[in-house]
């Protein structure tokens, strides 16, 4: 048996792909989020992925990641710990060496194509040697306050079949394609996705990797469901599950005792997470 068969992220996403559902992968910024994610996953009998930006490692000397791993270890459902958009090679090696990540997204998109692929290949090997699975994203697209200027702008940066082959050749396990999805804001028009492109990518990937969705801010439920029907198994969310928490903190921070802020912050987060678990169809899957 390959080590990957016992890798938590790999197991969770393989089951999701076979079962035709998506698994919520949400970013945690503090302990309240971690507690809310685990409670929501357990209440829904759903697998889950807790993600961190590299910020969480540097801001807390890795403590937040260790806390999440402990919560995952004792949870009643499968929960994986993932590092999202890691762009610093030294930090990736440090994380792989010293922190309990099940998977790491290697993001070398700040280099040109050839350099991106060769650095990705090296880091994937480094992570795999430590039994950590890896994710990469060809064609990162930035949204903005006003959304994307024009759909035509997106066509040139959508993921091609050649990029799928190139990135899979680096050994990555999870691939996040660009098919109209953007990071940040979509603007008034909302997301305009190219589902044909997603289908093309999915067919090209075949059984070689799982497909990941990035850039889900303000996604309507039907858009999320359509993406999962198109073969997405890992669904990165940030704003969709943290919005209520942020609004609650802004409104109540001046008036409530800290204990109430923490407890009700957890509840506000858990409600949205449970909603997204339902949208992604992973409730009752474990
Ligand atoms: Zn991304």
Tab-separated table of N, CA and C in Angstrom, residues 27-172:
chain	number	residue	atom	x	y	z
A	27	UNK	N	-10.670	28.223	5.763
A	27	UNK	CA	-9.502	28.861	6.377
A	27	UNK	C	-9.803	29.226	7.833
A	28	UNK	N	-8.911	28.817	8.737
A	28	UNK	CA	-9.038	29.182	10.154
A	28	UNK	C	-8.037	30.280	10.485
A	29	UNK	N	-8.531	31.283	11.194
A	29	UNK	CA	-7.659	32.380	11.637
A	29	UNK	C	-7.445	32.353	13.149
A	30	UNK	N	-8.276	31.595	13.855
A	30	UNK	CA	-8.139	31.557	15.319
A	30	UNK	C	-8.786	30.279	15.863
A	31	UNK	N	-8.736	30.157	17.183
A	31	UNK	CA	-9.266	28.956	17.835
A	31	UNK	C	-10.785	28.827	17.662
A	32	UNK	N	-11.483	29.951	17.675
A	32	UNK	CA	-12.940	29.885	17.507
A	32	UNK	C	-13.292	29.191	16.185
A	33	UNK	N	-12.569	29.555	15.142
A	33	UNK	CA	-12.849	28.949	13.833
A	33	UNK	C	-12.587	27.443	13.862
A	34	UNK	N	-11.489	27.062	14.468
A	34	UNK	CA	-11.159	25.628	14.524
A	34	UNK	C	-12.262	24.866	15.266
A	35	UNK	N	-12.672	25.390	16.411
A	35	UNK	CA	-13.721	24.733	17.205
A	35	UNK	C	-15.015	24.651	16.397
A	36	UNK	N	-15.367	25.745	15.732
A	36	UNK	CA	-16.616	25.778	14.949
A	36	UNK	C	-16.566	24.789	13.786
A	37	UNK	N	-15.437	24.702	13.114
A	37	UNK	CA	-15.306	23.784	11.968
A	37	UNK	C	-15.514	22.340	12.427
A	38	UNK	N	-14.850	21.987	13.529
A	38	UNK	CA	-14.927	20.606	14.003
A	38	UNK	C	-16.352	20.282	14.484
A	39	UNK	N	-16.956	21.226	15.211
A	39	UNK	CA	-18.333	20.985	15.685
A	39	UNK	C	-19.301	20.834	14.518
A	40	UNK	N	-19.135	21.665	13.501
A	40	UNK	CA	-20.019	21.592	12.339
A	40	UNK	C	-19.841	20.256	11.618
A	41	UNK	N	-18.596	19.852	11.414
A	41	UNK	CA	-18.316	18.589	10.714
A	41	UNK	C	-18.902	17.412	11.494
A	42	UNK	N	-18.735	17.448	12.816
A	42	UNK	CA	-19.266	16.345	13.639
A	42	UNK	C	-20.800	16.354	13.636
A	43	UNK	N	-21.387	17.534	13.749
A	43	UNK	CA	-22.853	17.622	13.765
A	43	UNK	C	-23.438	17.121	12.447
A	44	UNK	N	-22.717	17.365	11.356
A	44	UNK	CA	-23.199	16.964	10.027
A	44	UNK	C	-22.692	15.596	9.591
A	45	UNK	N	-21.891	14.946	10.444
A	45	UNK	CA	-21.260	13.665	10.084
A	45	UNK	C	-20.580	13.772	8.719
A	46	UNK	N	-19.744	14.797	8.622
A	46	UNK	CA	-19.105	15.118	7.338
A	46	UNK	C	-17.597	15.148	7.473
A	47	UNK	N	-16.880	14.705	6.422
A	47	UNK	CA	-15.434	14.948	6.399
A	47	UNK	C	-15.184	16.448	6.241
A	48	UNK	N	-13.984	16.897	6.577
A	48	UNK	CA	-13.698	18.333	6.547
A	48	UNK	C	-12.198	18.557	6.388
A	49	UNK	N	-11.861	19.731	5.837
A	49	UNK	CA	-10.450	20.105	5.743
A	49	UNK	C	-10.280	21.480	6.384
A	50	UNK	N	-9.408	21.563	7.376
A	50	UNK	CA	-9.076	22.853	7.998
A	50	UNK	C	-7.824	23.383	7.308
A	51	UNK	N	-7.921	24.606	6.794
A	51	UNK	CA	-6.796	25.183	6.058
A	51	UNK	C	-6.210	26.381	6.804
A	52	UNK	N	-4.949	26.644	6.518
A	52	UNK	CA	-4.287	27.834	7.045
A	52	UNK	C	-3.554	28.531	5.926
A	53	UNK	N	-3.540	29.852	6.006
A	53	UNK	CA	-2.593	30.598	5.189
A	53	UNK	C	-1.249	30.574	5.922
A	54	UNK	N	-0.143	30.773	5.189
A	54	UNK	CA	1.175	30.800	5.852
A	54	UNK	C	1.212	31.797	7.016
A	55	UNK	N	0.389	32.815	6.938
A	55	UNK	CA	0.292	33.791	8.019
A	55	UNK	C	0.125	33.123	9.379
A	56	UNK	N	-0.716	32.086	9.428
A	56	UNK	CA	-1.014	31.442	10.708
A	56	UNK	C	0.236	30.809	11.324
A	57	UNK	N	1.140	30.359	10.487
A	57	UNK	CA	2.374	29.746	10.997
A	57	UNK	C	3.257	30.816	11.629
A	58	UNK	N	3.457	31.902	10.905
A	58	UNK	CA	4.372	32.930	11.406
A	58	UNK	C	3.745	33.697	12.578
A	59	UNK	N	2.433	33.960	12.498
A	59	UNK	CA	1.800	34.770	13.552
A	59	UNK	C	1.748	34.042	14.894
A	60	UNK	N	1.651	32.698	14.861
A	60	UNK	CA	1.476	31.965	16.129
A	60	UNK	C	2.586	30.944	16.358
A	61	UNK	N	3.679	31.063	15.629
A	61	UNK	CA	4.776	30.088	15.721
A	61	UNK	C	4.261	28.663	15.544
A	62	UNK	N	3.259	28.509	14.698
A	62	UNK	CA	2.752	27.174	14.389
A	62	UNK	C	1.737	26.632	15.380
A	63	UNK	N	1.501	27.356	16.482
A	63	UNK	CA	0.629	26.832	17.535
A	63	UNK	C	-0.796	26.573	17.049
A	64	UNK	N	-1.304	27.464	16.190
A	64	UNK	CA	-2.666	27.305	15.683
A	64	UNK	C	-2.792	26.009	14.868
A	65	UNK	N	-1.767	25.704	14.103
A	65	UNK	CA	-1.769	24.483	13.287
A	65	UNK	C	-1.748	23.248	14.187
A	66	UNK	N	-0.929	23.305	15.225
A	66	UNK	CA	-0.861	22.173	16.162
A	66	UNK	C	-2.197	21.982	16.878
A	67	UNK	N	-2.836	23.085	17.222
A	67	UNK	CA	-4.143	23.006	17.894
A	67	UNK	C	-5.167	22.358	16.964
A	68	UNK	N	-5.141	22.742	15.699
A	68	UNK	CA	-6.082	22.162	14.735
A	68	UNK	C	-5.823	20.671	14.552
A	69	UNK	N	-4.557	20.300	14.517
A	69	UNK	CA	-4.211	18.883	14.338
A	69	UNK	C	-4.692	18.061	15.532
A	70	UNK	N	-4.593	18.643	16.720
A	70	UNK	CA	-5.082	17.955	17.919
A	70	UNK	C	-6.613	17.798	17.846
A	71	UNK	N	-7.281	18.865	17.403
A	71	UNK	CA	-8.742	18.796	17.255
A	71	UNK	C	-9.124	17.756	16.209
A	72	UNK	N	-8.367	17.687	15.127
A	72	UNK	CA	-8.640	16.714	14.062
A	72	UNK	C	-8.424	15.289	14.570
A	73	UNK	N	-7.365	15.121	15.366
A	73	UNK	CA	-7.008	13.790	15.867
A	73	UNK	C	-8.109	13.217	16.757
A	74	UNK	N	-8.744	14.088	17.533
A	74	UNK	CA	-9.760	13.612	18.474
A	74	UNK	C	-11.186	13.737	17.933
A	75	UNK	N	-11.338	14.253	16.713
A	75	UNK	CA	-12.674	14.433	16.145
A	75	UNK	C	-13.319	13.093	15.801
A	76	UNK	N	-14.661	13.079	15.740
A	76	UNK	CA	-15.389	11.840	15.441
A	76	UNK	C	-15.533	11.619	13.942
A	77	UNK	N	-15.055	12.571	13.140
A	77	UNK	CA	-15.121	12.455	11.671
A	77	UNK	C	-13.727	12.730	11.115
A	78	UNK	N	-13.453	12.302	9.868
A	78	UNK	CA	-12.126	12.551	9.288
A	78	UNK	C	-11.930	14.042	8.998
A	79	UNK	N	-10.855	14.607	9.540
A	79	UNK	CA	-10.523	16.004	9.309
A	79	UNK	C	-9.039	16.104	8.958
A	80	UNK	N	-8.751	16.770	7.838
A	80	UNK	CA	-7.360	16.932	7.405
A	80	UNK	C	-6.905	18.369	7.657
A	81	UNK	N	-5.586	18.538	7.772
A	81	UNK	CA	-4.986	19.857	8.000
A	81	UNK	C	-4.158	20.219	6.772
A	82	UNK	N	-4.459	21.390	6.189
A	82	UNK	CA	-3.886	21.771	4.897
A	82	UNK	C	-3.296	23.180	4.960
A	83	UNK	N	-2.191	23.378	4.258
A	83	UNK	CA	-1.582	24.708	4.137
A	83	UNK	C	-1.916	25.273	2.753
A	84	UNK	N	-2.599	26.427	2.726
A	84	UNK	CA	-3.091	27.010	1.474
A	84	UNK	C	-2.103	28.057	0.943
A	85	UNK	N	-1.958	28.127	-0.371
A	85	UNK	CA	-1.159	29.171	-1.032
A	85	UNK	C	0.174	29.460	-0.345
A	86	UNK	N	0.999	28.452	-0.203
A	86	UNK	CA	2.328	28.649	0.384
A	86	UNK	C	3.312	29.042	-0.716
A	87	UNK	N	3.823	30.243	-0.637
A	87	UNK	CA	4.665	30.793	-1.708
A	87	UNK	C	6.137	30.875	-1.335
A	88	UNK	N	6.440	30.722	-0.063
A	88	UNK	CA	7.818	30.860	0.414
A	88	UNK	C	8.430	29.459	0.565
A	89	UNK	N	9.481	29.189	-0.216
A	89	UNK	CA	10.034	27.834	-0.231
A	89	UNK	C	10.601	27.414	1.123
A	90	UNK	N	11.237	28.347	1.812
A	90	UNK	CA	11.799	28.023	3.129
A	90	UNK	C	10.665	27.697	4.105
A	91	UNK	N	9.570	28.438	3.997
A	91	UNK	CA	8.440	28.192	4.897
A	91	UNK	C	7.785	26.850	4.593
A	92	UNK	N	7.701	26.494	3.308
A	92	UNK	CA	7.133	25.187	2.933
A	92	UNK	C	7.973	24.060	3.541
A	93	UNK	N	9.287	24.175	3.418
A	93	UNK	CA	10.162	23.129	3.986
A	93	UNK	C	10.038	23.082	5.502
A	94	UNK	N	9.977	24.259	6.112
A	94	UNK	CA	9.815	24.341	7.573
A	94	UNK	C	8.487	23.685	7.993
A	95	UNK	N	7.429	24.006	7.252
A	95	UNK	CA	6.110	23.445	7.575
A	95	UNK	C	6.119	21.924	7.412
A	96	UNK	N	6.728	21.460	6.329
A	96	UNK	CA	6.770	20.015	6.066
A	96	UNK	C	7.606	19.293	7.123
A	97	UNK	N	8.658	19.955	7.597
A	97	UNK	CA	9.567	19.335	8.577
A	97	UNK	C	8.988	19.322	9.987
A	98	UNK	N	8.296	20.404	10.358
A	98	UNK	CA	8.003	20.576	11.783
A	98	UNK	C	6.527	20.666	12.150
A	99	UNK	N	5.637	20.809	11.173
A	99	UNK	CA	4.226	21.015	11.537
A	99	UNK	C	3.343	19.884	11.014
A	100	UNK	N	2.222	19.618	11.720
A	100	UNK	CA	1.410	18.436	11.388
A	100	UNK	C	0.438	18.658	10.218
A	101	UNK	N	0.981	19.052	9.058
A	101	UNK	CA	0.129	19.208	7.875
A	101	UNK	C	-0.034	17.872	7.164
A	102	UNK	N	-1.271	17.590	6.730
A	102	UNK	CA	-1.514	16.424	5.880
A	102	UNK	C	-1.227	16.758	4.426
A	103	UNK	N	-1.405	18.036	4.064
A	103	UNK	CA	-1.203	18.451	2.669
A	103	UNK	C	-0.808	19.926	2.612
A	104	UNK	N	-0.110	20.276	1.532
A	104	UNK	CA	0.396	21.644	1.362
A	104	UNK	C	0.160	22.080	-0.080
A	105	UNK	N	-0.362	23.296	-0.250
A	105	UNK	CA	-0.456	23.863	-1.589
A	105	UNK	C	0.835	24.612	-1.894
A	106	UNK	N	1.527	24.111	-2.912
A	106	UNK	CA	2.789	24.701	-3.353
A	106	UNK	C	2.447	25.738	-4.424
A	107	UNK	N	2.636	27.005	-4.101
A	107	UNK	CA	2.253	28.083	-5.028
A	107	UNK	C	3.495	28.847	-5.473
A	108	UNK	N	4.024	28.452	-6.630
A	108	UNK	CA	5.206	29.106	-7.189
A	108	UNK	C	4.803	30.000	-8.374
A	109	UNK	N	3.581	30.500	-8.332
A	109	UNK	CA	3.044	31.253	-9.474
A	109	UNK	C	3.733	32.603	-9.681
A	110	UNK	N	4.543	33.033	-8.725
A	110	UNK	CA	5.282	34.289	-8.876
A	110	UNK	C	6.522	34.104	-9.749
A	111	UNK	N	6.807	32.867	-10.162
A	111	UNK	CA	7.912	32.621	-11.104
A	111	UNK	C	7.357	32.413	-12.513
A	112	UNK	N	8.226	32.512	-13.523
A	112	UNK	CA	7.775	32.215	-14.884
A	112	UNK	C	7.485	30.712	-15.004
A	113	UNK	N	6.850	30.316	-16.091
A	113	UNK	CA	6.303	28.958	-16.204
A	113	UNK	C	7.323	27.853	-15.926
A	114	UNK	N	8.500	27.959	-16.558
A	114	UNK	CA	9.493	26.888	-16.423
A	114	UNK	C	9.991	26.807	-14.982
A	115	UNK	N	10.252	27.972	-14.409
A	115	UNK	CA	10.748	28.040	-13.030
A	115	UNK	C	9.662	27.563	-12.051
A	116	UNK	N	8.444	27.975	-12.308
A	116	UNK	CA	7.297	27.551	-11.500
A	116	UNK	C	7.252	26.019	-11.448
A	117	UNK	N	7.326	25.379	-12.618
A	117	UNK	CA	7.207	23.917	-12.679
A	117	UNK	C	8.388	23.223	-12.007
A	118	UNK	N	9.591	23.740	-12.211
A	118	UNK	CA	10.746	23.038	-11.641
A	118	UNK	C	10.784	23.198	-10.118
A	119	UNK	N	10.442	24.385	-9.636
A	119	UNK	CA	10.392	24.568	-8.170
A	119	UNK	C	9.256	23.765	-7.565
A	120	UNK	N	8.114	23.718	-8.259
A	120	UNK	CA	6.985	22.915	-7.773
A	120	UNK	C	7.408	21.446	-7.661
A	121	UNK	N	8.103	20.965	-8.702
A	121	UNK	CA	8.537	19.558	-8.713
A	121	UNK	C	9.416	19.251	-7.486
A	122	UNK	N	10.379	20.142	-7.213
A	122	UNK	CA	11.292	19.937	-6.070
A	122	UNK	C	10.535	19.916	-4.736
A	123	UNK	N	9.609	20.857	-4.602
A	123	UNK	CA	8.889	20.964	-3.327
A	123	UNK	C	7.894	19.820	-3.142
A	124	UNK	N	7.302	19.371	-4.241
A	124	UNK	CA	6.405	18.211	-4.169
A	124	UNK	C	7.194	16.995	-3.686
A	125	UNK	N	8.392	16.809	-4.229
A	125	UNK	CA	9.226	15.672	-3.809
A	125	UNK	C	9.570	15.792	-2.321
A	126	UNK	N	9.879	17.014	-1.907
A	126	UNK	CA	10.221	17.255	-0.496
A	126	UNK	C	9.044	16.893	0.416
A	127	UNK	N	7.857	17.330	0.027
A	127	UNK	CA	6.656	17.035	0.824
A	127	UNK	C	6.327	15.541	0.792
A	128	UNK	N	6.386	14.950	-0.390
A	128	UNK	CA	6.062	13.519	-0.511
A	128	UNK	C	7.002	12.663	0.341
A	129	UNK	N	8.275	13.061	0.400
A	129	UNK	CA	9.239	12.304	1.214
A	129	UNK	C	8.838	12.314	2.686
A	130	UNK	N	8.023	13.309	3.062
A	130	UNK	CA	7.535	13.414	4.444
A	130	UNK	C	6.063	12.987	4.551
A	131	UNK	N	5.593	12.302	3.497
A	131	UNK	CA	4.224	11.756	3.459
A	131	UNK	C	3.157	12.843	3.543
A	132	UNK	N	3.448	13.979	2.915
A	132	UNK	CA	2.498	15.092	2.826
A	132	UNK	C	2.087	15.224	1.360
A	133	UNK	N	0.774	15.215	1.099
A	133	UNK	CA	0.301	15.380	-0.283
A	133	UNK	C	0.300	16.868	-0.660
A	134	UNK	N	0.163	17.136	-1.972
A	134	UNK	CA	0.389	18.511	-2.449
A	134	UNK	C	-0.680	18.961	-3.451
A	135	UNK	N	-0.846	20.279	-3.482
A	135	UNK	CA	-1.808	20.912	-4.389
A	135	UNK	C	-1.093	22.026	-5.144
A	136	UNK	N	-1.532	22.271	-6.375
A	136	UNK	CA	-1.008	23.426	-7.121
A	136	UNK	C	-2.117	23.990	-7.989
A	137	UNK	N	-1.875	25.211	-8.466
A	137	UNK	CA	-2.918	25.957	-9.181
A	137	UNK	C	-2.326	26.649	-10.409
A	138	UNK	N	-2.529	26.066	-11.589
A	138	UNK	CA	-2.095	26.773	-12.794
A	138	UNK	C	-3.058	27.929	-13.090
A	139	UNK	N	-2.511	29.120	-13.313
A	139	UNK	CA	-3.363	30.223	-13.757
A	139	UNK	C	-4.134	30.925	-12.677
A	140	UNK	N	-3.429	31.398	-11.649
A	140	UNK	CA	-4.101	32.163	-10.591
A	140	UNK	C	-4.642	33.476	-11.149
A	141	UNK	N	-5.903	33.801	-10.780
A	141	UNK	CA	-6.517	35.027	-11.266
A	141	UNK	C	-6.984	35.871	-10.088
A	142	UNK	N	-6.616	37.125	-10.109
A	142	UNK	CA	-7.020	38.037	-9.044
A	142	UNK	C	-8.317	38.740	-9.401
A	143	UNK	N	-9.263	38.741	-8.479
A	143	UNK	CA	-10.433	39.597	-8.624
A	143	UNK	C	-10.090	40.958	-8.049
A	144	UNK	N	-11.076	41.743	-7.759
A	144	UNK	CA	-10.808	43.053	-7.161
A	144	UNK	C	-12.100	43.626	-6.667
A	145	UNK	N	-12.038	44.802	-6.107
A	145	UNK	CA	-13.220	45.470	-5.572
A	145	UNK	C	-14.341	45.517	-6.605
A	146	UNK	N	-13.968	45.779	-7.848
A	146	UNK	CA	-14.971	45.941	-8.896
A	146	UNK	C	-15.166	44.666	-9.704
A	147	UNK	N	-14.609	43.566	-9.233
A	147	UNK	CA	-14.713	42.335	-9.997
A	147	UNK	C	-13.722	42.330	-11.153
A	148	UNK	N	-13.865	41.329	-12.004
A	148	UNK	CA	-12.973	41.221	-13.150
A	148	UNK	C	-13.479	42.143	-14.250
A	149	UNK	N	-12.574	42.834	-14.908
A	149	UNK	CA	-12.962	43.869	-15.858
A	149	UNK	C	-13.825	43.325	-16.988
A	150	UNK	N	-13.409	42.218	-17.555
A	150	UNK	CA	-14.101	41.719	-18.735
A	150	UNK	C	-13.866	40.212	-18.822
A	151	UNK	N	-14.894	39.475	-19.175
A	151	UNK	CA	-14.742	38.026	-19.285
A	151	UNK	C	-13.655	37.674	-20.296
A	152	UNK	N	-13.514	38.500	-21.320
A	152	UNK	CA	-12.482	38.251	-22.340
A	152	UNK	C	-11.085	38.242	-21.718
A	153	UNK	N	-10.902	39.032	-20.653
A	153	UNK	CA	-9.602	39.060	-19.975
A	153	UNK	C	-9.254	37.708	-19.364
A	154	UNK	N	-10.293	36.947	-19.037
A	154	UNK	CA	-10.075	35.689	-18.335
A	154	UNK	C	-9.627	34.564	-19.268
A	155	UNK	N	-10.023	34.647	-20.526
A	155	UNK	CA	-9.805	33.519	-21.431
A	155	UNK	C	-8.325	33.159	-21.535
A	156	UNK	N	-7.474	34.178	-21.621
A	156	UNK	CA	-6.035	33.938	-21.771
A	156	UNK	C	-5.375	33.305	-20.563
A	157	UNK	N	-6.039	33.366	-19.404
A	157	UNK	CA	-5.421	32.795	-18.203
A	157	UNK	C	-6.173	31.573	-17.685
A	158	UNK	N	-7.075	31.047	-18.484
A	158	UNK	CA	-7.764	29.832	-18.066
A	158	UNK	C	-6.835	28.627	-18.243
A	159	UNK	N	-7.027	27.635	-17.385
A	159	UNK	CA	-6.156	26.466	-17.382
A	159	UNK	C	-6.309	25.661	-18.674
A	160	UNK	N	-5.163	25.344	-19.299
A	160	UNK	CA	-5.171	24.575	-20.539
A	160	UNK	C	-4.848	23.095	-20.259
A	161	UNK	N	-5.117	22.253	-21.258
A	161	UNK	CA	-4.788	20.828	-21.109
A	161	UNK	C	-3.278	20.640	-20.959
A	162	UNK	N	-2.499	21.485	-21.657
A	162	UNK	CA	-1.039	21.418	-21.535
A	162	UNK	C	-0.607	21.710	-20.093
A	163	UNK	N	-1.227	22.728	-19.482
A	163	UNK	CA	-0.888	23.048	-18.083
A	163	UNK	C	-1.265	21.905	-17.146
A	164	UNK	N	-2.403	21.282	-17.429
A	164	UNK	CA	-2.806	20.126	-16.612
A	164	UNK	C	-1.708	19.072	-16.655
A	165	UNK	N	-1.263	18.747	-17.866
A	165	UNK	CA	-0.211	17.725	-18.018
A	165	UNK	C	1.087	18.160	-17.336
A	166	UNK	N	1.462	19.432	-17.548
A	166	UNK	CA	2.720	19.930	-16.973
A	166	UNK	C	2.698	19.871	-15.447
A	167	UNK	N	1.583	20.304	-14.867
A	167	UNK	CA	1.526	20.327	-13.404
A	167	UNK	C	1.408	18.923	-12.829
A	168	UNK	N	0.652	18.047	-13.490
A	168	UNK	CA	0.556	16.678	-12.985
A	168	UNK	C	1.904	15.980	-13.081
A	169	UNK	N	2.710	16.380	-14.057
A	169	UNK	CA	4.050	15.782	-14.196
A	169	UNK	C	4.967	16.146	-13.022
A	170	UNK	N	4.646	17.213	-12.301
A	170	UNK	CA	5.449	17.561	-11.120
A	170	UNK	C	5.141	16.643	-9.943
A	171	UNK	N	4.057	15.879	-10.049
A	171	UNK	CA	3.709	14.940	-8.990
A	171	UNK	C	2.606	15.405	-8.055
A	172	UNK	N	2.023	16.593	-8.332
A	172	UNK	CA	0.981	17.087	-7.423
A	172	UNK	C	-0.218	16.136	-7.375
